[in-house]
Coordinates of C-alpha atoms in Angstrom, one line a residue:
Chain A
M1049 CA 0.0 0.0 0.0
K1050 CA 1.4 3.4 -1.0
L1051 CA 0.8 5.3 2.3
T1052 CA 1.9 8.7 1.0
K1053 CA -0.4 8.4 -2.0
L1054 CA -3.3 7.3 0.2
L1055 CA -2.6 10.2 2.6
S1056 CA -2.7 12.6 -0.4
C1057 CA -6.2 11.2 -1.1
S1058 CA -7.1 12.0 2.5
L1059 CA -5.7 15.5 2.1
S1060 CA -7.7 15.9 -1.1
G1061 CA -10.8 15.1 0.9
I1062 CA -9.9 17.7 3.5
R1063 CA -9.3 20.4 0.9
R1064 CA -12.8 19.8 -0.5
K1065 CA -14.4 21.4 2.5
K1066 CA -11.9 23.8 3.9
G1067 CA -14.3 25.9 6.0
R1068 CA -15.8 22.9 7.7
T1069 CA -12.4 21.4 8.3
T1070 CA -11.1 24.6 9.8
L1071 CA -14.1 24.8 12.1
T1072 CA -13.6 21.2 13.2
I1073 CA -9.9 21.8 13.8
I1074 CA -10.8 24.9 15.9
G1075 CA -13.3 22.8 18.0
V1076 CA -10.9 19.9 18.6
T1077 CA -8.0 22.3 19.2
I1078 CA -9.8 24.1 22.0
T1079 CA -10.7 20.7 23.6
I1080 CA -7.1 19.5 23.4
M1081 CA -5.7 22.8 24.6
L1082 CA -8.0 22.7 27.7
I1083 CA -7.0 19.1 28.4
V1084 CA -3.3 20.0 28.1
L1085 CA -3.9 23.0 30.4
N1086 CA -5.9 20.9 32.9
I1087 CA -3.4 18.0 33.0
S1088 CA -0.5 20.5 33.4
M1089 CA -2.2 22.3 36.2
M1090 CA -3.1 19.2 38.1
K1091 CA 0.2 17.5 37.5
G1092 CA 2.1 20.7 38.4
F1093 CA 0.1 21.2 41.5
G1094 CA 0.6 17.6 42.6
E1095 CA 4.4 17.8 42.1
Y1096 CA 4.5 21.1 43.9
Y1097 CA 2.6 19.7 46.8
T1098 CA 4.8 16.6 47.1
S1099 CA 8.0 18.8 47.0
E1100 CA 6.6 21.0 49.7
M1101 CA 5.8 18.0 51.9
K1102 CA 9.3 16.7 51.4
A1103 CA 10.7 20.1 52.3
I1104 CA 8.7 20.4 55.5
G1105 CA 9.4 16.9 56.7
S1106 CA 6.7 14.4 57.8
N1107 CA 7.9 13.3 61.2
W1108 CA 6.3 15.9 63.3
L1109 CA 3.2 16.0 65.5
S1110 CA 1.1 18.8 66.8
I1111 CA -0.9 18.9 70.0
Y1112 CA -4.0 21.2 70.2
P1113 CA -6.1 21.9 73.2
G1114 CA -9.8 20.8 73.1
T1115 CA -11.5 17.7 71.7
Y1116 CA -11.7 17.2 68.0
E1117 CA -13.7 14.7 65.8
E1118 CA -13.4 13.7 62.2
T1119 CA -16.1 15.0 60.0
P1120 CA -17.9 12.9 57.3
Q1121 CA -16.3 15.2 54.7
G1122 CA -12.9 14.0 55.8
G1123 CA -11.8 17.0 57.9
W1124 CA -11.7 17.6 61.7
T1125 CA -13.8 19.8 63.9
R1126 CA -13.4 21.0 67.4
V1127 CA -16.3 19.6 69.4
A1128 CA -15.4 20.6 73.0
P1129 CA -13.0 23.1 74.6
E1130 CA -10.2 21.9 76.8
V1131 CA -10.8 21.3 80.5
Y1132 CA -7.1 21.8 81.3
P1133 CA -5.1 24.0 79.1
L1134 CA -1.8 22.9 77.4
T1135 CA 1.0 24.4 79.4
L1136 CA 4.8 24.7 79.4
Q1137 CA 4.9 21.8 81.9
D1138 CA 2.9 19.7 79.4
T1139 CA 5.6 20.6 76.8
E1140 CA 8.3 19.4 79.1
N1141 CA 6.5 16.1 79.8
V1142 CA 5.9 15.5 76.1
S1143 CA 9.7 16.0 75.6
S1144 CA 10.4 13.1 77.8
V1145 CA 8.2 10.7 75.9
Q1146 CA 10.2 8.0 74.2
H1147 CA 11.3 8.7 70.6
V1148 CA 10.5 12.4 70.9
V1149 CA 13.5 14.4 69.8
R1150 CA 12.2 17.8 70.9
A1151 CA 9.0 19.6 71.7
S1152 CA 8.2 23.3 71.5
P1153 CA 5.3 25.4 72.8
V1154 CA 3.5 27.8 70.6
V1155 CA 1.4 30.8 71.3
E1156 CA -0.2 32.6 68.4
S1157 CA -1.4 36.2 67.9
A1158 CA -1.1 39.1 65.5
M1159 CA 0.9 42.2 65.5
F1160 CA 0.4 45.6 63.8
L1161 CA 3.4 47.8 62.9
P1162 CA 2.1 51.4 62.6
E1163 CA 5.4 52.5 61.1
F1164 CA 4.9 50.2 58.1
N1165 CA 1.1 50.1 58.3
K1166 CA 1.2 46.3 58.1
S1167 CA 0.0 43.4 60.2
F1168 CA 1.8 40.1 60.7
A1169 CA 1.1 36.7 62.2
L1170 CA 3.0 36.5 65.6
T1171 CA 4.3 33.2 66.9
G1172 CA 5.7 32.9 70.3
T1173 CA 7.9 29.8 70.6
T1174 CA 11.3 28.5 71.6
P1175 CA 14.4 28.0 69.5
E1176 CA 13.5 24.3 69.2
Y1177 CA 10.6 25.2 67.0
F1178 CA 13.1 26.3 64.3
S1179 CA 14.7 22.9 64.3
I1180 CA 11.4 21.1 64.2
A1181 CA 10.1 23.2 61.3
R1182 CA 13.6 23.1 59.6
L1183 CA 13.8 26.9 59.5
T1184 CA 17.3 28.3 59.1
L1185 CA 18.6 31.8 59.6
E1186 CA 19.7 33.8 56.6
E1187 CA 21.2 36.5 58.7
G1188 CA 21.4 37.6 62.3
G1189 CA 20.9 35.3 65.3
M1190 CA 18.4 33.9 67.7
W1191 CA 17.4 34.5 71.3
N1192 CA 18.9 31.8 73.6
E1193 CA 17.1 29.3 75.8
S1194 CA 17.6 31.3 78.9
Y1195 CA 15.9 34.4 77.6
T1196 CA 13.5 35.9 80.1
Y1197 CA 11.1 38.7 79.4
E1198 CA 10.4 41.7 81.6
E1199 CA 7.9 44.4 81.0
G1200 CA 9.2 47.4 79.2
M1201 CA 12.1 45.4 77.5
D1202 CA 12.6 45.4 73.8
I1203 CA 11.3 42.1 72.4
P1204 CA 13.7 40.2 70.1
V1205 CA 12.2 39.2 66.9
V1206 CA 13.1 36.6 64.2
V1207 CA 11.2 37.4 61.0
G1208 CA 10.3 35.4 57.9
K1209 CA 11.9 36.2 54.5
D1210 CA 9.0 38.3 53.2
V1211 CA 8.6 40.2 56.5
G1212 CA 12.4 40.8 56.4
K1213 CA 11.9 42.9 53.3
T1214 CA 9.9 45.4 55.3
F1215 CA 11.1 44.9 58.8
T1216 CA 14.9 44.3 58.3
L1217 CA 17.7 43.2 60.5
N1218 CA 18.4 45.4 63.5
D1219 CA 15.3 47.5 62.8
R1220 CA 13.6 48.7 66.0
T1221 CA 10.0 49.6 65.8
Q1222 CA 6.9 49.9 67.9
G1223 CA 4.2 47.2 67.4
V1224 CA 0.7 46.8 68.7
V1225 CA -0.2 43.5 70.2
N1226 CA -3.5 43.0 72.1
L1227 CA -4.1 46.8 71.9
T1228 CA -0.8 47.6 73.7
N1229 CA 2.4 49.1 72.3
Y1230 CA 5.6 47.2 72.6
N1231 CA 9.1 47.7 71.2
F1232 CA 10.5 45.1 68.8
T1233 CA 14.0 44.6 67.5
V1234 CA 14.8 42.3 64.6
I1235 CA 17.6 40.0 65.6
G1236 CA 17.3 37.5 62.8
V1237 CA 15.9 36.9 59.3
L1238 CA 14.9 33.4 58.1
E1239 CA 15.8 31.9 54.8
H1240 CA 12.9 31.4 52.4
K1241 CA 10.9 28.4 53.3
V1242 CA 8.3 26.6 51.2
T1243 CA 5.1 26.2 53.2
P1244 CA 2.3 23.9 52.3
F1245 CA -0.8 25.8 51.2
F1246 CA -2.8 24.6 54.2
L1247 CA -0.3 26.1 56.7
P1248 CA 0.4 29.8 57.4
S1249 CA 3.4 30.9 55.4
Y1250 CA 6.7 31.0 57.4
D1251 CA 7.9 33.8 55.1
K1252 CA 5.2 36.0 56.4
A1253 CA 5.6 35.1 60.1
V1254 CA 7.1 36.9 63.0
F1255 CA 8.6 34.8 65.8
I1256 CA 9.2 36.0 69.4
P1257 CA 10.3 34.2 72.6
I1258 CA 7.5 32.2 74.2
C1259 CA 7.8 33.9 77.5
A1260 CA 7.3 37.3 75.9
A1261 CA 4.4 36.0 73.8
M1262 CA 2.7 34.6 76.9
S1263 CA 3.0 37.9 78.6
I1264 CA 2.0 40.3 75.8
T1265 CA -0.8 38.2 74.3
G1266 CA -2.5 37.8 77.7
R1267 CA -2.6 34.0 77.2
G1268 CA -0.6 33.4 80.4
N1269 CA 0.4 29.7 80.5
K1270 CA -2.3 28.6 78.0
L1271 CA -0.6 27.4 74.9
H1272 CA -2.2 27.3 71.4
Q1273 CA -0.2 24.3 70.3
I1274 CA 2.8 22.1 71.1
V1275 CA 4.9 20.9 68.2
V1276 CA 6.8 17.7 68.5
E1277 CA 9.6 16.2 66.4
V1278 CA 9.7 12.4 66.4
D1279 CA 13.0 10.6 65.7
N1280 CA 11.6 8.4 63.0
Y1281 CA 8.4 8.4 60.9
E1282 CA 7.8 4.7 61.8
N1283 CA 7.5 5.7 65.5
M1284 CA 4.8 8.3 64.9
N1285 CA 1.9 6.1 66.2
T1286 CA 3.9 5.0 69.2
V1287 CA 4.8 8.6 70.1
A1288 CA 1.2 9.8 69.6
L1289 CA 0.0 7.0 72.0
G1290 CA 2.8 7.9 74.5
I1291 CA 1.8 11.6 74.4
K1292 CA -1.9 10.8 74.9
N1293 CA -1.1 8.7 77.9
T1294 CA 1.3 11.3 79.4
L1295 CA -1.1 14.2 78.9
K1296 CA -4.2 12.2 80.0
E1297 CA -2.3 11.4 83.2
R1298 CA -1.6 15.1 83.7
H1299 CA -5.2 16.1 82.7
M1300 CA -6.8 13.9 85.4
G1301 CA -7.6 11.2 82.9
I1302 CA -9.4 13.5 80.4
E1303 CA -8.4 13.5 76.8
D1304 CA -9.1 17.2 76.2
F1305 CA -6.4 17.6 73.6
W1306 CA -5.9 16.4 70.1
V1307 CA -2.7 14.9 68.7
V1308 CA -2.4 15.1 65.0
S1309 CA 0.6 14.3 62.8
L1310 CA 1.5 16.1 59.7
A1311 CA 1.1 12.7 58.0
D1312 CA -2.6 12.9 59.0
V1313 CA -3.0 16.3 57.4
I1314 CA -1.2 15.1 54.3
D1315 CA -3.4 12.1 54.2
L1316 CA -6.5 14.3 54.4
V1317 CA -5.3 16.6 51.7
D1318 CA -4.4 13.6 49.5
R1319 CA -7.9 12.2 49.9
Q1320 CA -9.4 15.5 49.0
M1321 CA -7.1 15.9 46.0
A1322 CA -7.9 12.4 44.9
Q1323 CA -11.6 13.4 44.7
W1324 CA -10.6 16.4 42.6
D1325 CA -8.5 14.1 40.4
I1326 CA -11.6 11.9 39.7
F1327 CA -13.7 15.0 39.0
D1328 CA -10.9 16.3 36.7
L1329 CA -10.7 13.0 34.9
I1330 CA -14.5 13.0 34.3
M1331 CA -14.3 16.6 33.0
N1332 CA -11.5 15.7 30.6
L1333 CA -13.3 12.7 29.4
F1334 CA -16.4 14.8 28.7
A1335 CA -14.3 17.3 26.8
L1336 CA -12.8 14.4 24.8
L1337 CA -16.3 13.0 24.2
V1338 CA -17.4 16.4 22.7
A1339 CA -14.3 16.4 20.4
G1340 CA -15.0 12.8 19.5
V1341 CA -18.6 13.5 18.6
V1342 CA -17.5 16.5 16.5
I1343 CA -15.1 14.2 14.6
L1344 CA -17.8 11.5 14.3
V1345 CA -20.4 14.0 12.8
V1346 CA -17.9 15.6 10.4
M1347 CA -16.7 12.2 9.2
I1348 CA -20.2 10.9 8.7
M1349 CA -21.0 14.0 6.6
A1350 CA -17.8 13.5 4.6
V1351 CA -18.6 9.9 3.9
T1352 CA -22.2 10.7 2.8
E1353 CA -21.1 13.6 0.6
R1354 CA -18.3 11.6 -1.0
K1355 CA -20.3 8.4 -1.6
R1356 CA -19.8 8.7 -5.3
E1357 CA -16.1 9.3 -4.9
I1358 CA -15.9 6.2 -2.8
G1359 CA -17.6 4.3 -5.7
I1360 CA -15.1 5.7 -8.2
M1361 CA -12.2 4.7 -6.0
R1362 CA -13.7 1.2 -5.6
A1363 CA -14.3 1.0 -9.4
V1364 CA -10.6 1.8 -10.1
G1365 CA -9.4 -0.8 -7.8
A1366 CA -9.5 0.5 -4.2
K1367 CA -10.0 -2.3 -1.6
R1368 CA -12.0 -1.8 1.5
K1369 CA -8.8 -1.3 3.5
H1370 CA -7.8 1.6 1.2
V1371 CA -11.1 3.4 1.8
L1372 CA -10.7 2.8 5.5
F1373 CA -7.2 4.2 5.5
I1374 CA -8.2 7.3 3.4
F1375 CA -11.0 8.2 5.8
L1376 CA -9.1 7.4 8.9
G1377 CA -6.2 9.3 7.5
E1378 CA -8.4 12.3 6.9
A1379 CA -9.6 12.2 10.6
G1380 CA -6.0 11.6 11.7
I1381 CA -4.8 14.7 9.8
I1382 CA -7.6 16.8 11.5
I1383 CA -6.8 15.4 14.9
L1384 CA -3.1 15.6 14.6
T1385 CA -3.3 19.2 13.4
S1386 CA -5.7 20.1 16.2
Y1387 CA -3.3 18.3 18.7
L1388 CA -0.3 20.3 17.5
I1389 CA -2.1 23.6 17.6
G1390 CA -3.8 22.7 20.9
C1391 CA -0.4 21.9 22.5
L1392 CA 1.1 25.1 21.1
L1393 CA -1.7 27.2 22.5
G1394 CA -1.8 25.3 25.8
F1395 CA 2.0 25.8 26.1
S1396 CA 1.7 29.5 25.3
L1397 CA -1.2 30.0 27.7
L1398 CA 0.5 28.2 30.6
Y1399 CA 3.7 30.2 29.9
S1400 CA 1.7 33.4 29.9
I1401 CA -0.1 32.5 33.2
K1402 CA 3.3 31.7 34.8
A1403 CA 4.8 34.9 33.5
G1404 CA 1.8 37.1 34.2
L1405 CA 0.6 35.7 37.5
G1406 CA 3.8 34.0 38.8
G1407 CA 3.5 33.4 42.5
M1408 CA 0.7 30.9 43.0
F1409 CA 1.4 29.4 39.5
A1410 CA 5.2 29.0 40.1
F1411 CA 4.7 25.3 40.0
I1412 CA 4.2 25.4 36.2
G1413 CA 7.5 24.0 35.0
V1414 CA 7.8 23.8 31.2
S1415 CA 9.8 20.7 30.7
E1416 CA 8.7 18.8 33.8
I1417 CA 5.0 19.5 33.5
I1418 CA 3.9 20.6 30.1
I1419 CA 5.8 18.2 28.0
P1420 CA 4.6 15.1 30.0
S1421 CA 1.1 16.6 29.8
M1422 CA 1.4 16.8 26.0
V1423 CA 2.6 13.2 25.9
T1424 CA -0.4 12.1 28.0
A1425 CA -2.8 14.1 25.8
F1426 CA -1.2 12.5 22.7
Y1427 CA -1.8 9.0 24.0
V1428 CA -5.3 9.7 25.2
C1429 CA -6.8 12.2 22.8
I1430 CA -5.5 10.9 19.5
P1431 CA -6.5 7.2 19.9
L1432 CA -9.9 8.2 21.4
C1433 CA -10.7 10.6 18.5
I1434 CA -9.5 8.0 16.0
L1435 CA -11.9 5.6 17.7
F1436 CA -14.7 8.0 17.0
A1437 CA -13.6 8.3 13.3
L1438 CA -13.5 4.5 13.0
Y1439 CA -17.3 4.1 12.6
P1440 CA -17.7 6.5 9.6
A1441 CA -14.6 5.1 8.0
W1442 CA -15.9 1.5 8.5
K1443 CA -19.3 2.7 7.0
A1444 CA -17.4 4.0 4.0
T1445 CA -15.9 0.6 3.3
K1446 CA -19.4 -0.9 3.3
V1447 CA -20.6 1.3 0.5
S1448 CA -21.4 -0.8 -2.6
P1449 CA -19.5 0.6 -5.6
I1450 CA -22.5 0.5 -7.9
E1451 CA -24.7 2.2 -5.4
A1452 CA -22.0 4.8 -4.9
I1453 CA -21.5 5.5 -8.6
R1454 CA -25.3 6.0 -9.0
Y1455 CA -25.5 8.1 -5.9
E1456 CA -26.7 11.7 -6.7
Chain B
M425 CA -6.5 -18.2 -33.3
T426 CA -8.6 -15.6 -31.5
L427 CA -7.8 -15.2 -27.8
L428 CA -11.0 -14.8 -25.8
I429 CA -10.7 -12.7 -22.8
V430 CA -14.3 -12.4 -21.7
R431 CA -17.0 -15.1 -21.8
C432 CA -20.5 -14.7 -20.4
L433 CA -22.3 -18.0 -20.0
G434 CA -26.1 -17.8 -19.2
V435 CA -25.6 -14.6 -17.2
E436 CA -28.7 -13.6 -15.3
K437 CA -29.2 -10.7 -13.0
T438 CA -32.3 -10.1 -10.8
F439 CA -32.8 -7.1 -8.6
K440 CA -35.3 -6.9 -5.8
L441 CA -37.1 -3.6 -5.7
G442 CA -39.4 -3.5 -2.7
K443 CA -41.6 -6.6 -3.0
H444 CA -40.9 -7.0 -6.8
F445 CA -38.2 -8.8 -8.6
V446 CA -36.8 -7.1 -11.7
H447 CA -35.0 -9.3 -14.2
A448 CA -32.3 -7.0 -15.6
L449 CA -30.4 -9.7 -17.5
C450 CA -32.0 -13.0 -18.7
G451 CA -29.4 -15.5 -19.9
I452 CA -26.7 -13.5 -21.6
D453 CA -24.1 -15.4 -23.7
M454 CA -21.4 -13.5 -25.3
E455 CA -17.6 -13.4 -25.9
I456 CA -15.1 -10.7 -26.2
A457 CA -11.8 -11.4 -27.9
K458 CA -8.5 -9.7 -27.3
G459 CA -8.3 -6.5 -29.4
D460 CA -12.0 -6.5 -29.9
Y461 CA -13.9 -3.2 -30.2
V462 CA -17.5 -3.9 -29.1
A463 CA -20.5 -1.7 -28.7
L464 CA -23.5 -2.8 -26.7
T465 CA -26.6 -0.8 -27.7
G466 CA -30.1 -0.9 -26.6
P467 CA -32.9 1.3 -25.1
S468 CA -32.8 2.6 -21.6
G469 CA -33.5 -0.1 -19.0
S470 CA -32.5 -2.9 -21.3
G471 CA -29.6 -4.0 -19.0
K472 CA -26.6 -2.5 -20.8
T473 CA -25.0 -0.9 -17.8
T474 CA -25.8 -3.9 -15.6
L475 CA -23.9 -6.1 -18.0
L476 CA -21.0 -3.7 -18.0
Y477 CA -20.8 -3.7 -14.2
L478 CA -20.8 -7.5 -14.2
L479 CA -18.0 -7.5 -16.8
G480 CA -16.0 -5.1 -14.7
G481 CA -16.5 -7.1 -11.4
L482 CA -18.4 -4.4 -9.8
D483 CA -21.4 -6.7 -9.3
R484 CA -22.1 -10.4 -9.4
P485 CA -24.6 -12.3 -11.6
T486 CA -27.6 -14.0 -9.9
N487 CA -27.0 -17.0 -12.2
G488 CA -24.5 -17.9 -14.9
R489 CA -20.8 -17.2 -15.1
V490 CA -18.7 -14.2 -16.2
L491 CA -15.2 -15.4 -17.1
L492 CA -12.3 -13.0 -17.4
E493 CA -9.3 -14.8 -18.7
D494 CA -10.9 -18.0 -17.4
E495 CA -11.4 -16.6 -14.0
D496 CA -15.0 -16.8 -12.8
L497 CA -15.8 -13.3 -11.5
S498 CA -19.0 -14.5 -9.9
K499 CA -17.1 -16.7 -7.5
L500 CA -14.2 -14.4 -6.5
P501 CA -14.1 -12.7 -3.1
E502 CA -14.5 -9.0 -2.9
K503 CA -10.8 -8.5 -2.3
K504 CA -9.8 -10.4 -5.4
L505 CA -12.4 -8.5 -7.5
A506 CA -10.8 -5.2 -6.4
E507 CA -7.5 -6.6 -7.5
I508 CA -8.9 -7.5 -10.9
R509 CA -10.5 -4.1 -11.3
S510 CA -7.2 -2.5 -10.4
E511 CA -5.1 -4.7 -12.7
K512 CA -7.2 -5.8 -15.6
I513 CA -10.1 -3.4 -16.0
G514 CA -10.4 0.3 -17.0
F515 CA -13.6 2.2 -16.5
V516 CA -14.8 5.2 -18.5
F517 CA -18.1 6.7 -17.2
Q518 CA -20.6 9.0 -18.9
M519 CA -20.2 11.6 -16.1
F520 CA -16.4 11.3 -16.1
Y521 CA -16.4 10.9 -12.3
L522 CA -13.1 12.6 -11.7
I523 CA -12.1 13.5 -8.2
P524 CA -12.8 17.3 -8.2
T525 CA -10.0 18.3 -5.7
M526 CA -7.3 16.4 -7.6
T527 CA -5.4 17.6 -10.7
A528 CA -5.7 15.8 -14.0
I529 CA -2.4 13.9 -13.4
S530 CA -3.5 12.9 -9.9
N531 CA -6.8 11.6 -11.2
V532 CA -4.9 9.6 -13.8
L533 CA -2.5 8.2 -11.2
L534 CA -5.4 7.2 -8.8
P535 CA -5.7 3.6 -9.9
L536 CA -2.0 3.1 -9.4
T537 CA -2.4 4.2 -5.7
F538 CA -4.5 1.1 -5.1
A539 CA -2.5 -1.3 -7.2
G540 CA -0.7 -4.0 -5.2
K541 CA 2.5 -4.1 -7.1
R542 CA 4.4 -1.3 -8.7
R543 CA 4.0 -2.0 -12.4
F544 CA 5.7 1.1 -13.8
K545 CA 9.1 2.4 -12.9
D546 CA 8.1 6.0 -13.3
E547 CA 4.4 6.3 -12.6
T548 CA 4.3 10.0 -13.2
A549 CA 5.9 9.7 -16.6
R550 CA 3.4 7.0 -17.4
A551 CA 0.5 9.3 -16.5
K552 CA 2.0 12.2 -18.5
E553 CA 2.5 9.9 -21.5
L554 CA -1.2 8.9 -21.4
L555 CA -2.3 12.5 -21.0
K556 CA -0.2 13.3 -24.1
L557 CA -1.8 10.3 -25.9
V558 CA -5.3 11.7 -25.3
G559 CA -4.2 15.2 -26.3
L560 CA -3.9 16.8 -22.9
E561 CA -0.2 17.6 -22.9
G562 CA 0.4 20.7 -20.7
R563 CA -2.9 20.3 -18.8
E564 CA -1.5 17.9 -16.2
H565 CA -2.0 20.3 -13.3
H566 CA -5.4 21.5 -14.2
K567 CA -8.3 20.6 -11.9
P568 CA -11.5 19.1 -13.4
N569 CA -13.3 22.5 -13.0
E570 CA -10.7 24.0 -15.2
L571 CA -11.3 21.5 -18.0
S572 CA -14.0 21.2 -20.6
G573 CA -16.3 18.2 -20.8
G574 CA -14.3 16.6 -23.6
E575 CA -11.1 17.2 -21.7
M576 CA -12.5 15.7 -18.6
Q577 CA -13.5 12.6 -20.5
R578 CA -10.1 12.3 -22.0
V579 CA -8.6 12.5 -18.5
A580 CA -11.0 9.7 -17.5
I581 CA -9.8 7.7 -20.5
A582 CA -6.2 8.2 -19.5
R583 CA -7.1 7.1 -16.0
A584 CA -8.7 4.0 -17.4
L585 CA -5.6 3.2 -19.3
V586 CA -3.0 3.9 -16.6
N587 CA -2.9 0.3 -15.4
D588 CA -2.5 -1.0 -18.9
P589 CA -5.8 -2.9 -18.5
L590 CA -6.9 -6.0 -20.4
L591 CA -10.3 -4.5 -21.0
V592 CA -11.6 -1.0 -21.2
L593 CA -15.3 -0.7 -20.2
C594 CA -17.0 2.5 -21.3
D595 CA -20.5 3.4 -20.0
E596 CA -22.0 6.0 -22.4
P597 CA -18.6 7.7 -22.7
T598 CA -20.0 10.4 -25.1
G599 CA -23.4 10.8 -23.5
N600 CA -22.5 14.0 -22.0
L601 CA -20.5 15.5 -24.9
D602 CA -21.4 17.6 -28.0
S603 CA -20.9 16.0 -31.4
K604 CA -17.5 17.6 -32.1
T605 CA -16.1 16.4 -28.7
T606 CA -17.8 13.1 -29.2
E607 CA -15.8 12.6 -32.4
E608 CA -12.6 13.6 -30.7
V609 CA -13.2 11.1 -27.9
L610 CA -14.1 8.4 -30.3
S611 CA -11.0 9.0 -32.3
V612 CA -9.1 8.3 -29.1
F613 CA -10.9 5.0 -28.7
D614 CA -10.3 4.2 -32.3
S615 CA -6.6 4.8 -32.1
L616 CA -6.4 2.8 -28.8
N617 CA -8.1 -0.1 -30.4
K618 CA -5.6 0.1 -33.3
T619 CA -2.8 -0.4 -30.7
G620 CA -4.5 -3.6 -29.6
K621 CA -6.6 -2.4 -26.7
T622 CA -9.9 -4.3 -26.1
I623 CA -12.7 -1.8 -25.7
F624 CA -16.3 -2.5 -24.8
I625 CA -18.7 0.5 -25.1
V626 CA -22.2 0.7 -23.8
T627 CA -24.1 3.3 -25.8
H628 CA -27.5 4.0 -27.3
N629 CA -25.9 6.3 -29.9
A630 CA -25.8 4.6 -33.3
A631 CA -22.9 6.9 -34.5
V632 CA -20.8 5.8 -31.5
A633 CA -21.6 2.2 -32.1
N634 CA -20.7 2.4 -35.8
H635 CA -17.1 3.2 -34.8
C636 CA -16.8 -0.3 -33.3
K637 CA -15.9 -3.5 -35.0
R638 CA -18.9 -5.3 -33.5
I639 CA -22.3 -4.2 -32.3
L640 CA -24.4 -6.2 -29.8
K641 CA -28.0 -5.2 -29.4
I642 CA -29.7 -5.8 -26.1
S643 CA -33.3 -5.6 -25.2
D644 CA -35.2 -6.7 -22.0
G645 CA -32.0 -8.3 -20.7
K646 CA -31.3 -10.4 -23.8
I647 CA -28.9 -10.1 -26.6
V648 CA -31.2 -9.7 -29.6
G649 CA -28.8 -9.0 -32.4
R650 CA -25.2 -9.1 -33.4
I651 CA -24.2 -6.7 -36.2
K652 CA -20.9 -6.7 -38.2

């Protein structure tokens, strides 16, 4: 079989109805472009999320005051307040549980800096927190373990990368916390740290010593959270059980706290993302179905219109396989052209989104994300569209030569 | 000794139209020898075109046998019939039936696209040579809508000849042409026959039939007369 000659027969069929072919290509191109965009976004986001998880480390636990229950939707909700608050003493006891490397108390609030007219999240903690969260200093230093706060003193501050652009090293400024003015001095600026989307960004956080935070936020000895680093991921369940037992003992047998691991949070997000993946897959299949139906209709029209041409070809010696190839070739050319234009447009659009919006779309990597998406689209879209073209092409092979020649 | 290339033995063809059966051919017996130039004439609906389609392997008889070089076309599978059409038969139709999006040379080359084996070293040269033979030199790249009726029919003749067929079957080849163009086309057939090509023409035009060596008359599906 002379493939190039048969393909030129397919091309001749396409040239016959240029307008209709162009419109079909536009329709299928848009579908393929959307699929490429969709796959790229989902794949890019998935990879971005995984890399963030790796960056933050998965062997840590958080302890929150109060009783929490899992919701049917897959999240957690606080169902009762704590009877006994989490305290610094609790933190010390947690530190002594087997396999716990370190534990750090956390008190959270917000601060407003009138000089810069900006508000920041305020975290009161100990230097251990930085080790647990794998935060490293870019410049400056850290308050030491023995730091004690007395009213009227300047409060040492370690700031995240983004905050550091406004409130830089050695800056001294007045800030409002809990409606009271305090003096803050920046003693350290953290390196940029990737934060999972469901956690507050470290780059936008301000850290102060726990003793100062307890005093200025008015929380006293009531912690918002205790973060714990476990020596090994395999020991997470053992440590969680150990913490529960230790704290229950301290809280008069009441489990009025919630121990959650980062792995639990990741698992929750994974489950929710899996639901999105299914939804996304269904949407892509629907889009492909539309493209397939467009191809089907156009090819049925082509076969009907060119019935006599099929008859002529059969009369001059074309076998059924030749007719099948010519019509499949025609559909193939339309699909392949649409695929190439769709990929090109998808690529340009993703690149524009990345360049224009940046930030939240930083995960769009050209070679890592778009090219695999194009390959996926190639292996899914083209065979599926060809499948839709198979019926009209098969119908064309069934045309009787005499009937076709007589066809008006 | 005359070499017979086509033999029809008691060929019958019946069509079912709704609840009725129409007997298009009722026991046709005829022979065509190599180099023959035969016209089949008869009124409309007499079965001329039906017989032509049977000879060309486009259809099968209900009864009887159509032998092409001793090969029974009525028993061959569809694939084999397509091969025979590709290698041994050339068709010329009344309405030319050229592919409108293809140039004259591409139309001529079309049968070679479907031929199993490459029979000519330079197929394009072969197509050009045939277009020159039918008087269309320099019109190779014209599309059918840029050609006159006579020119289109000459392209169709060149297409029918491109595979160097054993038998050229023409269905009212001049039915759509004026008298001057008819003469031009017939002169092409005459010269082809002089080179040894076997031509079978279906026509109801006596002037066309008179160009042939033999004339068969058909009426109500039966050969009713043999002239010359």
